[in-house]
PDB file of C-alpha atoms in Angstrom:
ATOM      1  CA  UNK U   1     -13.136-159.830 -92.885  1.00  0.00           C
ATOM      2  CA  UNK U   2     -13.497-162.281 -90.040  1.00  0.00           C
ATOM      3  CA  UNK U   3     -10.797-164.846 -89.331  1.00  0.00           C
ATOM      4  CA  UNK U   4     -13.117-167.763 -90.146  1.00  0.00           C
ATOM      5  CA  UNK U   5     -13.838-166.282 -93.587  1.00  0.00           C
ATOM      6  CA  UNK U   6     -10.118-165.897 -94.237  1.00  0.00           C
ATOM      7  CA  UNK U   7      -9.574-169.504 -93.214  1.00  0.00           C
ATOM      8  CA  UNK U   8     -12.332-170.661 -95.575  1.00  0.00           C
ATOM      9  CA  UNK U   9     -10.823-168.743 -98.488  1.00  0.00           C
ATOM     10  CA  UNK U  10      -7.380-170.150 -97.707  1.00  0.00           C
ATOM     11  CA  UNK U  11      -8.678-173.711 -97.475  1.00  0.00           C
ATOM     12  CA  UNK U  12     -10.586-173.352-100.743  1.00  0.00           C
ATOM     13  CA  UNK U  13      -7.479-172.034-102.477  1.00  0.00           C
ATOM     14  CA  UNK U  14      -5.392-174.879-101.046  1.00  0.00           C
ATOM     15  CA  UNK U  15      -7.966-177.443-102.177  1.00  0.00           C
ATOM     16  CA  UNK U  16      -8.015-175.975-105.685  1.00  0.00           C
ATOM     17  CA  UNK U  17      -4.212-176.111-105.907  1.00  0.00           C
ATOM     18  CA  UNK U  18      -4.225-179.778-104.905  1.00  0.00           C
ATOM     19  CA  UNK U  19      -6.856-180.605-107.538  1.00  0.00           C
ATOM     20  CA  UNK U  20      -4.807-178.832-110.196  1.00  0.00           C
ATOM     21  CA  UNK U  21      -1.595-180.555-109.131  1.00  0.00           C
ATOM     22  CA  UNK U  22      -3.221-184.007-109.256  1.00  0.00           C
ATOM     23  CA  UNK U  23      -4.043-183.442-112.924  1.00  0.00           C
ATOM     24  CA  UNK U  24      -0.296-183.352-113.649  1.00  0.00           C
ATOM     25  CA  UNK U  25       0.502-186.745-112.145  1.00  0.00           C
ATOM     26  CA  UNK U  26      -0.246-188.815-115.296  1.00  0.00           C
ATOM     27  CA  UNK U  27       2.166-186.594-117.249  1.00  0.00           C
ATOM     28  CA  UNK U  28       5.073-186.666-114.799  1.00  0.00           C
ATOM     29  CA  UNK U  29       4.653-190.420-114.325  1.00  0.00           C
ATOM     30  CA  UNK U  30       5.444-190.895-118.009  1.00  0.00           C
ATOM     31  CA  UNK U  31       7.747-187.973-118.777  1.00  0.00           C
ATOM     32  CA  UNK U  32       9.225-186.693-115.542  1.00  0.00           C
ATOM     33  CA  UNK U  33       9.570-183.044-114.538  1.00  0.00           C
ATOM     34  CA  UNK U  34      12.373-181.536-116.623  1.00  0.00           C
ATOM     35  CA  UNK U  35      10.623-181.550-120.002  1.00  0.00           C
ATOM     36  CA  UNK U  36       7.355-179.978-118.905  1.00  0.00           C
ATOM     37  CA  UNK U  37       6.675-176.389-119.987  1.00  0.00           C
ATOM     38  CA  UNK U  38       4.260-173.917-118.490  1.00  0.00           C
ATOM     39  CA  UNK U  39       2.044-174.049-121.592  1.00  0.00           C
ATOM     40  CA  UNK U  40       1.821-177.828-121.092  1.00  0.00           C
ATOM     41  CA  UNK U  41       1.059-177.368-117.401  1.00  0.00           C
ATOM     42  CA  UNK U  42      -1.890-175.089-118.165  1.00  0.00           C
ATOM     43  CA  UNK U  43      -3.102-177.559-120.795  1.00  0.00           C
ATOM     44  CA  UNK U  44      -3.025-180.546-118.449  1.00  0.00           C
ATOM     45  CA  UNK U  45      -4.594-178.519-115.655  1.00  0.00           C
ATOM     46  CA  UNK U  46      -7.301-177.472-118.140  1.00  0.00           C
ATOM     47  CA  UNK U  47      -7.056-173.819-117.212  1.00  0.00           C
ATOM     48  CA  UNK U  48      -5.649-170.673-118.829  1.00  0.00           C
ATOM     49  CA  UNK U  49      -2.082-169.586-118.127  1.00  0.00           C
ATOM     50  CA  UNK U  50      -3.442-166.461-116.449  1.00  0.00           C
ATOM     51  CA  UNK U  51      -5.488-168.583-114.055  1.00  0.00           C
ATOM     52  CA  UNK U  52      -2.566-170.939-113.481  1.00  0.00           C
ATOM     53  CA  UNK U  53      -0.345-168.034-112.398  1.00  0.00           C
ATOM     54  CA  UNK U  54      -2.956-167.016-109.836  1.00  0.00           C
ATOM     55  CA  UNK U  55      -2.159-170.258-108.008  1.00  0.00           C
ATOM     56  CA  UNK U  56       1.478-170.964-108.903  1.00  0.00           C
ATOM     57  CA  UNK U  57       4.295-168.452-109.156  1.00  0.00           C
ATOM     58  CA  UNK U  58       6.602-170.578-111.308  1.00  0.00           C
ATOM     59  CA  UNK U  59       7.433-174.044-112.586  1.00  0.00           C
ATOM     60  CA  UNK U  60       9.531-174.625-109.472  1.00  0.00           C
ATOM     61  CA  UNK U  61       6.522-173.731-107.338  1.00  0.00           C
ATOM     62  CA  UNK U  62       4.435-176.292-109.221  1.00  0.00           C
ATOM     63  CA  UNK U  63       7.050-179.023-108.837  1.00  0.00           C
ATOM     64  CA  UNK U  64       7.437-178.267-105.122  1.00  0.00           C
ATOM     65  CA  UNK U  65       3.675-178.513-104.610  1.00  0.00           C
ATOM     66  CA  UNK U  66       3.490-181.740-106.573  1.00  0.00           C
ATOM     67  CA  UNK U  67       6.316-183.365-104.627  1.00  0.00           C
ATOM     68  CA  UNK U  68       4.811-182.135-101.363  1.00  0.00           C
ATOM     69  CA  UNK U  69       1.605-183.936-102.345  1.00  0.00           C
ATOM     70  CA  UNK U  70       3.575-187.093-103.182  1.00  0.00           C
ATOM     71  CA  UNK U  71       5.292-186.946 -99.792  1.00  0.00           C
ATOM     72  CA  UNK U  72       2.042-186.492 -97.875  1.00  0.00           C
ATOM     73  CA  UNK U  73       0.404-189.309 -99.842  1.00  0.00           C
ATOM     74  CA  UNK U  74       3.328-191.661 -99.193  1.00  0.00           C
ATOM     75  CA  UNK U  75       3.243-190.875 -95.486  1.00  0.00           C
ATOM     76  CA  UNK U  76      -0.519-191.449 -95.401  1.00  0.00           C
ATOM     77  CA  UNK U  77       0.089-195.033 -96.533  1.00  0.00           C
ATOM     78  CA  UNK U  78       1.854-195.709 -93.235  1.00  0.00           C
ATOM     79  CA  UNK U  79      -1.410-195.274 -91.358  1.00  0.00           C
ATOM     80  CA  UNK U  80      -3.232-197.902 -93.412  1.00  0.00           C
ATOM     81  CA  UNK U  81      -1.279-200.663 -91.693  1.00  0.00           C
ATOM     82  CA  UNK U  82      -0.568-201.074 -88.012  1.00  0.00           C
ATOM     83  CA  UNK U  83       1.857-203.967 -87.338  1.00  0.00           C
ATOM     84  CA  UNK U  84       0.895-204.054 -83.668  1.00  0.00           C
ATOM     85  CA  UNK U  85      -2.544-205.282 -84.691  1.00  0.00           C
ATOM     86  CA  UNK U  86      -0.941-208.661 -85.312  1.00  0.00           C
ATOM     87  CA  UNK U  87      -1.557-210.729 -82.191  1.00  0.00           C
ATOM     88  CA  UNK U  88      -0.395-214.215 -81.202  1.00  0.00           C
ATOM     89  CA  UNK U  89      -2.873-217.007 -81.910  1.00  0.00           C
ATOM     90  CA  UNK U  90      -2.599-219.955 -79.510  1.00  0.00           C
ATOM     91  CA  UNK U  91      -4.709-222.450 -81.437  1.00  0.00           C
ATOM     92  CA  UNK U  92      -2.907-225.379 -83.073  1.00  0.00           C
ATOM     93  CA  UNK U  93      -4.857-224.586 -86.218  1.00  0.00           C
ATOM     94  CA  UNK U  94      -5.790-220.962 -86.904  1.00  0.00           C
ATOM     95  CA  UNK U  95      -9.460-220.054 -86.805  1.00  0.00           C
ATOM     96  CA  UNK U  96     -11.097-218.586 -89.897  1.00  0.00           C
ATOM     97  CA  UNK U  97     -11.087-215.210 -88.154  1.00  0.00           C
ATOM     98  CA  UNK U  98      -7.338-215.452 -87.541  1.00  0.00           C
ATOM     99  CA  UNK U  99      -6.733-216.443 -91.150  1.00  0.00           C
ATOM    100  CA  UNK U 100      -8.736-213.498 -92.383  1.00  0.00           C
ATOM    101  CA  UNK U 101      -6.933-211.078 -90.048  1.00  0.00           C
ATOM    102  CA  UNK U 102      -3.514-212.017 -91.345  1.00  0.00           C
ATOM    103  CA  UNK U 103      -4.729-212.390 -94.917  1.00  0.00           C
ATOM    104  CA  UNK U 104      -6.151-208.874 -94.839  1.00  0.00           C
ATOM    105  CA  UNK U 105      -2.983-207.504 -93.268  1.00  0.00           C
ATOM    106  CA  UNK U 106      -0.803-208.839 -96.085  1.00  0.00           C
ATOM    107  CA  UNK U 107      -3.305-207.637 -98.690  1.00  0.00           C
ATOM    108  CA  UNK U 108      -2.723-204.132 -97.259  1.00  0.00           C
ATOM    109  CA  UNK U 109       1.026-204.544 -97.685  1.00  0.00           C
ATOM    110  CA  UNK U 110       0.554-205.593-101.308  1.00  0.00           C
ATOM    111  CA  UNK U 111      -1.773-202.641-101.933  1.00  0.00           C
ATOM    112  CA  UNK U 112       0.690-200.185-100.404  1.00  0.00           C
ATOM    113  CA  UNK U 113       3.560-201.559-102.455  1.00  0.00           C
ATOM    114  CA  UNK U 114       1.512-201.389-105.631  1.00  0.00           C
ATOM    115  CA  UNK U 115       0.457-197.785-104.981  1.00  0.00           C
ATOM    116  CA  UNK U 116       4.059-196.686-104.474  1.00  0.00           C
ATOM    117  CA  UNK U 117       5.217-198.525-107.589  1.00  0.00           C
ATOM    118  CA  UNK U 118       2.341-197.101-109.638  1.00  0.00           C
ATOM    119  CA  UNK U 119       2.308-193.466-108.527  1.00  0.00           C
ATOM    120  CA  UNK U 120       6.066-193.058-107.991  1.00  0.00           C
ATOM    121  CA  UNK U 121       7.205-194.330-111.383  1.00  0.00           C
ATOM    122  CA  UNK U 122      10.870-194.902-112.238  1.00  0.00           C
ATOM    123  CA  UNK U 123      10.822-191.984-114.683  1.00  0.00           C
ATOM    124  CA  UNK U 124       9.334-189.651-112.070  1.00  0.00           C
ATOM    125  CA  UNK U 125      11.877-190.645-109.410  1.00  0.00           C
ATOM    126  CA  UNK U 126      14.908-190.577-111.721  1.00  0.00           C
ATOM    127  CA  UNK U 127      14.081-187.215-113.243  1.00  0.00           C
ATOM    128  CA  UNK U 128      13.273-185.693-109.862  1.00  0.00           C
ATOM    129  CA  UNK U 129      16.606-186.900-108.502  1.00  0.00           C
ATOM    130  CA  UNK U 130      18.425-185.269-111.427  1.00  0.00           C
ATOM    131  CA  UNK U 131      16.574-181.963-111.612  1.00  0.00           C
ATOM    132  CA  UNK U 132      15.423-181.361-108.017  1.00  0.00           C
ATOM    133  CA  UNK U 133      17.732-183.354-105.720  1.00  0.00           C
ATOM    134  CA  UNK U 134      16.532-181.657-102.519  1.00  0.00           C
ATOM    135  CA  UNK U 135      12.915-182.501-103.289  1.00  0.00           C
ATOM    136  CA  UNK U 136      13.966-186.008-104.288  1.00  0.00           C
ATOM    137  CA  UNK U 137      15.639-186.443-100.900  1.00  0.00           C
ATOM    138  CA  UNK U 138      12.448-185.395 -99.071  1.00  0.00           C
ATOM    139  CA  UNK U 139      10.382-187.893-101.069  1.00  0.00           C
ATOM    140  CA  UNK U 140      12.985-190.608-100.576  1.00  0.00           C
ATOM    141  CA  UNK U 141      12.855-190.088 -96.811  1.00  0.00           C
ATOM    142  CA  UNK U 142       9.059-190.429 -96.824  1.00  0.00           C
ATOM    143  CA  UNK U 143       9.303-193.651 -98.835  1.00  0.00           C
ATOM    144  CA  UNK U 144      11.948-194.966 -96.444  1.00  0.00           C
ATOM    145  CA  UNK U 145       9.734-194.259 -93.414  1.00  0.00           C
ATOM    146  CA  UNK U 146       6.884-196.129 -95.059  1.00  0.00           C
ATOM    147  CA  UNK U 147       9.199-199.040 -95.910  1.00  0.00           C
ATOM    148  CA  UNK U 148      10.422-199.216 -92.316  1.00  0.00           C
ATOM    149  CA  UNK U 149       6.810-199.565 -91.197  1.00  0.00           C
ATOM    150  CA  UNK U 150       6.366-202.495 -93.570  1.00  0.00           C
ATOM    151  CA  UNK U 151       9.615-204.094 -92.376  1.00  0.00           C
ATOM    152  CA  UNK U 152       8.292-203.893 -88.806  1.00  0.00           C
ATOM    153  CA  UNK U 153       5.102-205.610 -89.923  1.00  0.00           C
ATOM    154  CA  UNK U 154       6.947-208.451 -91.663  1.00  0.00           C
ATOM    155  CA  UNK U 155       9.318-208.983 -88.752  1.00  0.00           C
ATOM    156  CA  UNK U 156       6.363-209.065 -86.360  1.00  0.00           C
ATOM    157  CA  UNK U 157       4.710-211.761 -88.460  1.00  0.00           C
ATOM    158  CA  UNK U 158       7.908-213.802 -88.385  1.00  0.00           C
ATOM    159  CA  UNK U 159       8.153-213.481 -84.594  1.00  0.00           C
ATOM    160  CA  UNK U 160       4.595-214.777 -84.269  1.00  0.00           C
ATOM    161  CA  UNK U 161       5.306-217.752 -86.526  1.00  0.00           C
ATOM    162  CA  UNK U 162       2.874-216.567 -89.215  1.00  0.00           C
ATOM    163  CA  UNK U 163       5.569-215.934 -91.825  1.00  0.00           C
ATOM    164  CA  UNK U 164       8.653-217.907 -92.784  1.00  0.00           C
ATOM    165  CA  UNK U 165      11.917-216.531 -91.429  1.00  0.00           C
ATOM    166  CA  UNK U 166      13.527-214.414 -94.144  1.00  0.00           C
ATOM    167  CA  UNK U 167      14.969-210.978 -94.796  1.00  0.00           C
ATOM    168  CA  UNK U 168      12.038-208.541 -94.657  1.00  0.00           C
ATOM    169  CA  UNK U 169      13.834-205.897 -96.703  1.00  0.00           C
ATOM    170  CA  UNK U 170      14.454-208.414 -99.499  1.00  0.00           C
ATOM    171  CA  UNK U 171      10.716-209.156 -99.555  1.00  0.00           C
ATOM    172  CA  UNK U 172       9.935-205.467-100.014  1.00  0.00           C
ATOM    173  CA  UNK U 173      12.588-205.087-102.711  1.00  0.00           C
ATOM    174  CA  UNK U 174      11.084-208.068-104.503  1.00  0.00           C
ATOM    175  CA  UNK U 175       7.615-206.534-104.299  1.00  0.00           C
ATOM    176  CA  UNK U 176       8.805-203.183-105.635  1.00  0.00           C
ATOM    177  CA  UNK U 177      10.912-204.559-108.489  1.00  0.00           C
ATOM    178  CA  UNK U 178       8.373-207.092-109.751  1.00  0.00           C
ATOM    179  CA  UNK U 179       5.403-204.721-109.489  1.00  0.00           C
ATOM    180  CA  UNK U 180       7.265-202.076-111.489  1.00  0.00           C
ATOM    181  CA  UNK U 181       8.110-204.659-114.158  1.00  0.00           C
ATOM    182  CA  UNK U 182       4.505-205.872-114.333  1.00  0.00           C
ATOM    183  CA  UNK U 183       3.348-202.304-114.988  1.00  0.00           C
ATOM    184  CA  UNK U 184       5.352-202.376-118.231  1.00  0.00           C
ATOM    185  CA  UNK U 185       2.916-203.136-121.106  1.00  0.00           C
ATOM    186  CA  UNK U 186       5.768-204.463-123.268  1.00  0.00           C
ATOM    187  CA  UNK U 187       6.567-207.176-120.737  1.00  0.00           C
ATOM    188  CA  UNK U 188       2.932-208.261-120.520  1.00  0.00           C
ATOM    189  CA  UNK U 189       2.639-208.370-124.310  1.00  0.00           C
ATOM    190  CA  UNK U 190       5.843-210.384-124.554  1.00  0.00           C
ATOM    191  CA  UNK U 191       4.450-213.021-122.195  1.00  0.00           C
ATOM    192  CA  UNK U 192       0.875-212.794-123.503  1.00  0.00           C
ATOM    193  CA  UNK U 193      -0.671-212.114-120.100  1.00  0.00           C
ATOM    194  CA  UNK U 194      -3.085-209.464-118.843  1.00  0.00           C
ATOM    195  CA  UNK U 195      -2.064-207.054-116.101  1.00  0.00           C
ATOM    196  CA  UNK U 196      -4.877-208.290-113.875  1.00  0.00           C
ATOM    197  CA  UNK U 197      -3.838-211.927-114.150  1.00  0.00           C
ATOM    198  CA  UNK U 198      -0.167-211.056-113.694  1.00  0.00           C
ATOM    199  CA  UNK U 199      -0.918-209.156-110.478  1.00  0.00           C
ATOM    200  CA  UNK U 200      -3.200-211.876-109.118  1.00  0.00           C
ATOM    201  CA  UNK U 201      -0.581-214.538-109.859  1.00  0.00           C
ATOM    202  CA  UNK U 202       2.186-212.486-108.237  1.00  0.00           C
ATOM    203  CA  UNK U 203       0.033-211.815-105.179  1.00  0.00           C
ATOM    204  CA  UNK U 204      -0.569-215.553-104.785  1.00  0.00           C
ATOM    205  CA  UNK U 205       3.140-216.311-105.291  1.00  0.00           C
ATOM    206  CA  UNK U 206       4.087-213.812-102.578  1.00  0.00           C
ATOM    207  CA  UNK U 207       1.619-215.388-100.140  1.00  0.00           C
ATOM    208  CA  UNK U 208       2.996-218.866-100.835  1.00  0.00           C
ATOM    209  CA  UNK U 209       6.518-217.589-100.303  1.00  0.00           C
ATOM    210  CA  UNK U 210       5.763-215.688 -97.106  1.00  0.00           C
ATOM    211  CA  UNK U 211       3.109-217.570 -95.115  1.00  0.00           C
ATOM    212  CA  UNK U 212       3.478-220.872 -93.308  1.00  0.00           C
ATOM    213  CA  UNK U 213       1.070-223.272 -94.989  1.00  0.00           C
ATOM    214  CA  UNK U 214      -1.496-223.404 -92.178  1.00  0.00           C
ATOM    215  CA  UNK U 215      -1.808-219.603 -92.281  1.00  0.00           C
ATOM    216  CA  UNK U 216      -2.620-219.371 -95.983  1.00  0.00           C
ATOM    217  CA  UNK U 217      -6.059-218.051 -96.820  1.00  0.00           C
ATOM    218  CA  UNK U 218      -7.158-218.719-100.388  1.00  0.00           C
ATOM    219  CA  UNK U 219      -9.395-215.693-100.811  1.00  0.00           C
ATOM    220  CA  UNK U 220      -8.831-213.503-103.861  1.00  0.00           C
ATOM    221  CA  UNK U 221     -11.643-211.148-102.801  1.00  0.00           C
ATOM    222  CA  UNK U 222      -9.138-209.500-100.459  1.00  0.00           C
ATOM    223  CA  UNK U 223      -7.163-208.159-103.419  1.00  0.00           C
ATOM    224  CA  UNK U 224      -9.096-208.601-106.676  1.00  0.00           C
ATOM    225  CA  UNK U 225     -11.395-205.542-106.325  1.00  0.00           C
ATOM    226  CA  UNK U 226      -8.374-203.361-105.583  1.00  0.00           C
ATOM    227  CA  UNK U 227      -6.478-204.660-108.622  1.00  0.00           C
ATOM    228  CA  UNK U 228      -9.484-204.064-110.879  1.00  0.00           C
ATOM    229  CA  UNK U 229      -9.831-200.516-109.516  1.00  0.00           C
ATOM    230  CA  UNK U 230      -6.145-199.701-110.087  1.00  0.00           C
ATOM    231  CA  UNK U 231      -6.225-201.089-113.631  1.00  0.00           C
ATOM    232  CA  UNK U 232      -9.133-198.761-114.436  1.00  0.00           C
ATOM    233  CA  UNK U 233      -7.120-195.865-112.979  1.00  0.00           C
ATOM    234  CA  UNK U 234      -4.051-196.847-114.999  1.00  0.00           C
ATOM    235  CA  UNK U 235      -6.096-196.933-118.198  1.00  0.00           C
ATOM    236  CA  UNK U 236      -7.514-193.493-117.421  1.00  0.00           C
ATOM    237  CA  UNK U 237      -3.945-192.168-117.204  1.00  0.00           C
ATOM    238  CA  UNK U 238      -3.004-193.438-120.664  1.00  0.00           C
TER     239      UNK U 238
END
């Protein structure tokens, strides 16, 4: 068999494993890793146990592959935002193009923070830390690298006079904590508010808190389609 054929077979197998692993994410988001049994794994993957064992040697192998996917996804978020793209604007009043540039950049930060809060649920992180501490450490390091990228972005915006001077890490903590709370259906029911409206209101509140007034861009189209898309995804997981 030629090397290229071997590579194709390997890539196809790798792709299949990733697709199977992704089917487990809704379960581990809600229940963590420790309670899952191999019968459940096969059920959620929608394959037979015999087929499952062709791709995964054990439960530990499955968890390692799943966490590896979480790590690679978290690291991929770092490339969606490049703080150095923020450039000084010399106009007394920002142009519409400048406003849109910085508005879009913060929308990316909000999207990244939401994705991490959504996919890396508290239950997933807590259970992983208890049952697989080494894997938890690897994921934590990936999250930290992504957070450092966002801190650089916020500090850059402060240097340029776009954002108010404040502690960038506190901003990111605020984003993470509030977004995780807003994903709790009980909280939304208690306050009689939809998830979409809660996220839109929080996004606007964060902009008002962060941006100097002249840099504010009142354009919900930068974030609303994303929020609608993620709500559909959340519903599909339930």
